[in-house]
Amino acid sequence: MAELINDKTLKFKDRAAKKAIELKFNIITDKTMALADIALMERAVSNLLENALEHTQPNGSVTINLLNENEMLRIEVCDTGSGIPEEELPFIFDRFYKNHNNRKGKVGAGLGLAIAFQIINLHKSTLKAKSKLNSGSTFYFDLPLSNN
C-alpha cells in the first residue's frame, strides 16, 4: 500500500500545487503490505484524494497517513477543507449525493465517495468519515495485514 499511495500522491501533486494545497504522505508503520486488490485500491484512494482536493481551499493541506490500528493497516485521507455538516454524514456515501458544498455550483456526479465505499466494502471493511464543518474531514478504512 505504501508504494501505491506514494504513486497516487505523486500523480496528484501537480493538481494540488495548482490549487496551492500541500499534499503530504506519512508512513507511520513498518507494516504496509495488505490483503487487497491493487487496481481497486488504486481507484478508491484516487477517489478519496480527488474528493479531498476538491473540498480544500488554497493554502490548505491534504495528508494521507498509513498506520497500524489493531493489527490492521489503516489508510487515512485527511484534509483541511470545508468539512461536512454532522446531519449530512450519514448520506455522504450514497450514490449521487451532493453535500452542501456541491450544491453551490461545484461539479461532480456525486459518485466518487459511493464508489470508494463499495470498493472498501468488497474488501470486507468499511469506509468511515469524521468531519467538522469549516475544519476539514478525515476518511479512513482498515485492511488486513499481509504476512508477506
Phi, psi and omega in degrees: 000328181299316180295316179299312182292324175299317177299316180294321179298316178297321180298322184267357184301314180295317179299317179296315182298321179297333178263006182058043177249132177279127179247121184234152175228122180244127173258113185248032182202158173260356178253105184238004179272126181234158175273102184197157175280119187298318182293319179292321178295323177300317179294315181298313181295319177300315179298319179294319178294316178301316180297314181298315180294324179296325187257010178252132182278162176308145183072009174269190180216154172233127182233133174253127178245138175239117184212169175262138179218113180053049179062025176236160174266120180257134175246124180238136171240112185246138177227163176255031186281203188288343181075175183231130176301142183306322182290345179266342183307320181295346186251353190294340180264003177285142178299138177067008178285133176240122182286182184306326180287320182288339177282353181262035174094000178286150182274165178130148182270350182081029182250340187303309180291324179296318178294314178301318179301314181293321178298315180295320177299321178300336179265018178059037177227181181226130173280127182237161180222142170237139182205153174225126182306132180066012179232348178115178184221156172230124174251135183210156175206161181243145176232148177293138176290144174269148178278354181281000000 
